[in-house]
Coordinates of C-alpha atoms in Angstrom, one line a residue:
M1 CA 0.0 0.0 0.0
T2 CA 1.4 3.4 -1.0
Y3 CA -1.3 5.7 0.3
F4 CA 0.7 7.1 3.3
K5 CA 3.9 7.2 1.4
D6 CA 2.4 9.5 -1.2
I7 CA 1.3 11.9 1.7
I8 CA 4.7 12.0 3.4
N9 CA 6.9 11.8 0.2
P10 CA 7.9 15.5 0.3
V11 CA 9.9 14.9 3.6
I12 CA 11.7 11.8 2.4
F13 CA 15.4 12.2 1.8
D14 CA 18.0 9.4 2.1
G15 CA 21.7 10.1 2.0
G16 CA 22.7 11.9 5.1
K17 CA 22.6 11.8 8.9
N18 CA 18.9 12.2 9.3
I19 CA 16.2 10.2 11.1
Y20 CA 12.5 9.8 10.8
A21 CA 10.1 10.2 13.7
A22 CA 6.3 10.5 14.2
G23 CA 3.9 12.4 16.5
F24 CA 0.3 11.4 17.1
S25 CA -2.4 13.7 18.7
I26 CA -4.9 11.3 20.3
K27 CA -8.2 11.6 22.0
D28 CA -10.8 9.1 23.2
G29 CA -8.7 6.2 21.7
K30 CA -8.5 7.8 18.2
I31 CA -5.6 9.4 16.4
R32 CA -6.8 12.9 15.5
K33 CA -3.6 14.2 13.8
I34 CA -0.4 12.7 12.5
K35 CA 3.0 14.4 12.1
I36 CA 5.9 12.8 10.3
Y37 CA 9.3 14.4 10.8
N38 CA 12.6 14.2 9.0
K39 CA 15.2 15.4 11.5
I40 CA 18.6 16.5 10.1
Y41 CA 21.6 16.5 12.4
E42 CA 24.5 17.6 10.0
H43 CA 25.2 20.7 8.1
L44 CA 26.2 19.3 4.7
D45 CA 25.8 20.5 1.1
V46 CA 24.0 17.2 0.3
Y47 CA 20.9 18.7 2.0
F48 CA 20.8 22.0 0.1
D49 CA 18.8 20.9 -2.9
F50 CA 16.4 18.9 -0.8
L51 CA 15.7 21.8 1.6
L52 CA 15.4 24.3 -1.2
S53 CA 12.9 22.1 -3.0
F54 CA 10.9 21.4 0.1
G55 CA 10.8 24.8 1.8
G56 CA 12.2 27.4 -0.6
E57 CA 15.0 29.9 0.0
E58 CA 13.9 30.8 3.6
C59 CA 14.1 27.2 4.7
L60 CA 17.6 26.8 3.2
K61 CA 18.7 30.2 4.7
Y62 CA 17.7 29.1 8.2
Y63 CA 19.4 25.7 7.8
S64 CA 22.6 27.4 6.7
N65 CA 22.7 30.3 9.1
T66 CA 21.3 28.9 12.3
K67 CA 23.5 26.8 14.6
E68 CA 21.3 26.1 17.6
W69 CA 19.3 23.4 15.9
K70 CA 22.4 21.2 16.4
N71 CA 21.8 21.3 20.2
L72 CA 20.3 18.0 21.3
H73 CA 18.7 19.3 24.5
P74 CA 16.3 20.6 25.6
G75 CA 13.3 19.8 23.4
F76 CA 13.1 19.1 19.8
S77 CA 16.4 18.3 18.2
G78 CA 17.8 18.7 14.7
F79 CA 16.7 20.8 11.7
T80 CA 13.3 19.3 11.0
V81 CA 11.0 19.2 8.0
G82 CA 7.6 17.7 8.4
V83 CA 4.2 16.9 7.1
E84 CA 1.1 17.1 9.3
F85 CA -2.3 15.6 8.3
S86 CA -5.7 14.8 9.6
Y87 CA -9.2 14.1 8.2
D88 CA -12.4 16.2 8.5
L89 CA -15.8 14.7 9.1
K90 CA -16.2 14.0 5.4
G91 CA -13.0 12.0 5.2
E92 CA -11.2 14.8 3.3
I93 CA -7.5 15.1 4.2
E94 CA -6.3 18.3 5.8
L95 CA -2.6 18.6 5.0
K96 CA 0.2 21.0 6.1
H97 CA 3.9 21.1 5.4
G98 CA 6.6 23.0 7.3
F99 CA 10.0 23.1 8.9
G100 CA 11.3 24.0 12.4
F101 CA 14.5 24.5 14.4
K102 CA 15.9 25.8 17.6
D103 CA 17.2 29.3 17.6
F104 CA 18.0 32.2 19.9
K105 CA 15.1 34.7 19.9
E106 CA 15.1 37.7 22.1
G107 CA 18.2 36.4 23.9
F108 CA 17.0 32.9 24.8
L109 CA 16.5 29.6 23.2
T110 CA 13.2 28.9 21.4
F111 CA 11.8 26.4 18.9
N112 CA 10.4 28.0 15.7
A113 CA 7.9 26.2 13.5
Y114 CA 7.1 27.6 10.1
Y115 CA 4.2 26.4 7.9
L116 CA 4.3 26.8 4.1
N117 CA 1.8 27.3 1.3
N118 CA 2.0 25.4 -2.0
N119 CA 4.5 28.0 -3.3
R120 CA 6.9 27.3 -0.4
E121 CA 6.1 30.7 1.1
I122 CA 5.9 31.0 4.9
I123 CA 2.3 31.6 5.9
E124 CA 2.5 30.9 9.7
H125 CA 5.1 31.1 12.4
E126 CA 4.8 29.5 15.8
I127 CA 7.2 30.0 18.7
Y128 CA 7.8 27.5 21.5
D129 CA 9.6 28.5 24.7
Y130 CA 11.7 26.3 26.9
L131 CA 10.3 26.9 30.4
L132 CA 11.4 25.6 33.7
S133 CA 8.8 23.1 35.1
N134 CA 9.1 24.7 38.5
D135 CA 7.9 28.0 37.0
L136 CA 4.7 26.5 35.7
K137 CA 1.5 25.4 37.3
K138 CA 1.9 21.8 38.4
I139 CA 1.1 19.4 35.5
E140 CA -0.5 16.2 36.6
S141 CA 1.5 13.6 34.8
K142 CA 3.8 10.7 35.5
M143 CA 6.1 12.4 33.0
Q144 CA 8.1 15.1 34.7
T145 CA 11.1 16.9 33.2
H146 CA 13.3 19.9 34.1
F147 CA 12.1 21.8 31.0
I148 CA 8.8 22.1 29.2
E149 CA 8.5 23.1 25.6
A150 CA 5.4 25.3 25.5
K151 CA 3.7 27.3 22.8
R152 CA 4.2 31.0 23.5
L153 CA 0.7 32.1 22.8
N154 CA -0.9 29.1 24.6
N155 CA 1.0 27.3 27.3
N156 CA -1.7 24.6 27.3
I157 CA 0.0 23.3 24.2
F158 CA 3.3 21.7 25.4
C159 CA 5.5 18.6 25.5
F160 CA 8.0 17.5 28.0
C161 CA 11.8 17.5 27.4
P162 CA 13.1 14.1 28.6
L163 CA 16.8 13.3 28.5
I164 CA 16.8 10.0 26.7
S165 CA 19.5 7.4 26.7
Y166 CA 19.6 3.6 26.1
S167 CA 19.7 3.1 29.8
N168 CA 16.4 4.9 30.5
I169 CA 14.2 4.0 27.5
I170 CA 12.0 1.5 29.5
E171 CA 11.5 4.0 32.3
T172 CA 10.7 6.9 29.8
E173 CA 8.2 4.7 28.0
D174 CA 6.6 3.7 31.3
N175 CA 6.2 7.4 32.2
V176 CA 4.6 8.1 28.9
R177 CA 2.1 5.3 29.2
H178 CA 1.1 6.1 32.7
S179 CA 0.5 9.8 31.7
L180 CA -2.0 8.7 29.1
S181 CA -5.8 8.4 29.7
E182 CA -7.1 4.8 29.8
K183 CA -8.6 5.1 26.3
N184 CA -5.4 6.4 24.8
K185 CA -3.3 3.7 26.4
R186 CA -4.9 1.3 23.9
I187 CA -3.0 3.1 21.1
F188 CA 0.3 2.9 23.1
D189 CA -0.2 -0.8 23.7
F190 CA -1.2 -1.5 20.1
I191 CA 1.9 0.2 18.8
K192 CA 4.2 -1.8 21.2
D193 CA 2.4 -5.0 20.1
I194 CA 3.2 -4.2 16.5
D195 CA 6.9 -4.0 17.2
K196 CA 8.7 -3.6 20.5
N197 CA 11.3 -1.6 18.7
F198 CA 8.9 1.4 18.2
F199 CA 10.0 3.5 21.1
I200 CA 7.4 6.0 22.4
L201 CA 9.6 8.5 24.2
N202 CA 7.8 11.7 24.8
Y203 CA 4.4 13.0 25.9
G204 CA 2.5 16.3 25.6
R205 CA -0.9 17.9 25.4
N206 CA -2.8 20.5 23.5
D207 CA -6.2 22.0 24.3
D208 CA -8.1 18.8 23.8
C209 CA -5.7 16.0 22.9
E210 CA -2.8 14.1 24.3
K211 CA 0.4 13.8 22.2
I212 CA 2.9 11.0 21.9
Y213 CA 6.2 11.0 19.9
L214 CA 8.0 7.9 18.7
V215 CA 11.0 6.6 16.8
S216 CA 12.0 3.2 15.7
D217 CA 15.3 1.4 16.0
K218 CA 15.2 1.5 12.2
N219 CA 14.8 5.3 12.3
K220 CA 16.6 5.9 9.0
D221 CA 14.1 3.7 7.1
I222 CA 10.9 5.6 6.2
E223 CA 9.3 2.3 5.2
N224 CA 9.2 1.4 8.9
L225 CA 7.0 4.4 9.7
I226 CA 4.8 3.7 6.7
Y227 CA 4.4 0.1 8.0
L228 CA 3.3 1.7 11.4
L229 CA 0.8 4.0 9.7
D230 CA -0.7 1.1 7.8
N231 CA -1.2 -0.9 11.0
V232 CA -2.7 1.9 13.1
S233 CA -5.0 3.1 10.3
E234 CA -8.0 1.6 12.0
F235 CA -7.5 4.2 14.8
I236 CA -7.1 7.2 12.6
D237 CA -10.2 9.4 13.0
N238 CA -12.4 9.8 9.9
L239 CA -9.9 8.0 7.6
P240 CA -12.0 6.7 4.7
L241 CA -12.4 2.9 4.7
D242 CA -10.8 2.6 1.3
K243 CA -7.6 4.1 2.7
T244 CA -7.6 1.8 5.8
A245 CA -5.0 -1.0 5.5
K246 CA -6.6 -3.1 8.2
K247 CA -10.3 -3.1 7.5
T248 CA -12.8 -4.2 10.2

């Protein structure tokens, strides 16, 4: 099945030190929104044509001139291009493309997300701040980290910033699972049943959904994420039946 590959094809690039990751916004046991990321960790000429083709001159300029995206912590790492999609009540796809990176804005570290139109022009800019957890209202969650990555205009949209290593993957996943509502734990458990080597390593929330973020031990292989999307398609809200790989 090539349906999901066609959607995420603009972010696919093989040939450098980049990895693929996914983010799901989930509510009431359904996946409401999907984000697929290509995260670049090197500054190399090999990416220039890809980034110019994907995001235009502004995207390439930020990749070339900004250095903070190389910082692994806190928060979202790498220079990232992504595709975001969901489905309306009629089963029509709602699709966005964009790129994001860490940068120093106003003298401190921020994450900047840019959304693009079909002409690769920037039409929206979102800023996320790295806030100390102690400075925020207590967040009821098993997941607790020193920093929180929160949207500047709405701190109710946030994710945690765990320090992840091979030695704490099991603990981190356990914290993510226990932070989820009971209905949304079904999706977590379903993903782990598909393949134990899908690692669900971060948790967040927006106004009405919980968010999980995951990678695979085969994180350089986009086919692995396409395999995941095919298998969770029955959970994707409003996905038309003819696009569902596992029909009920």
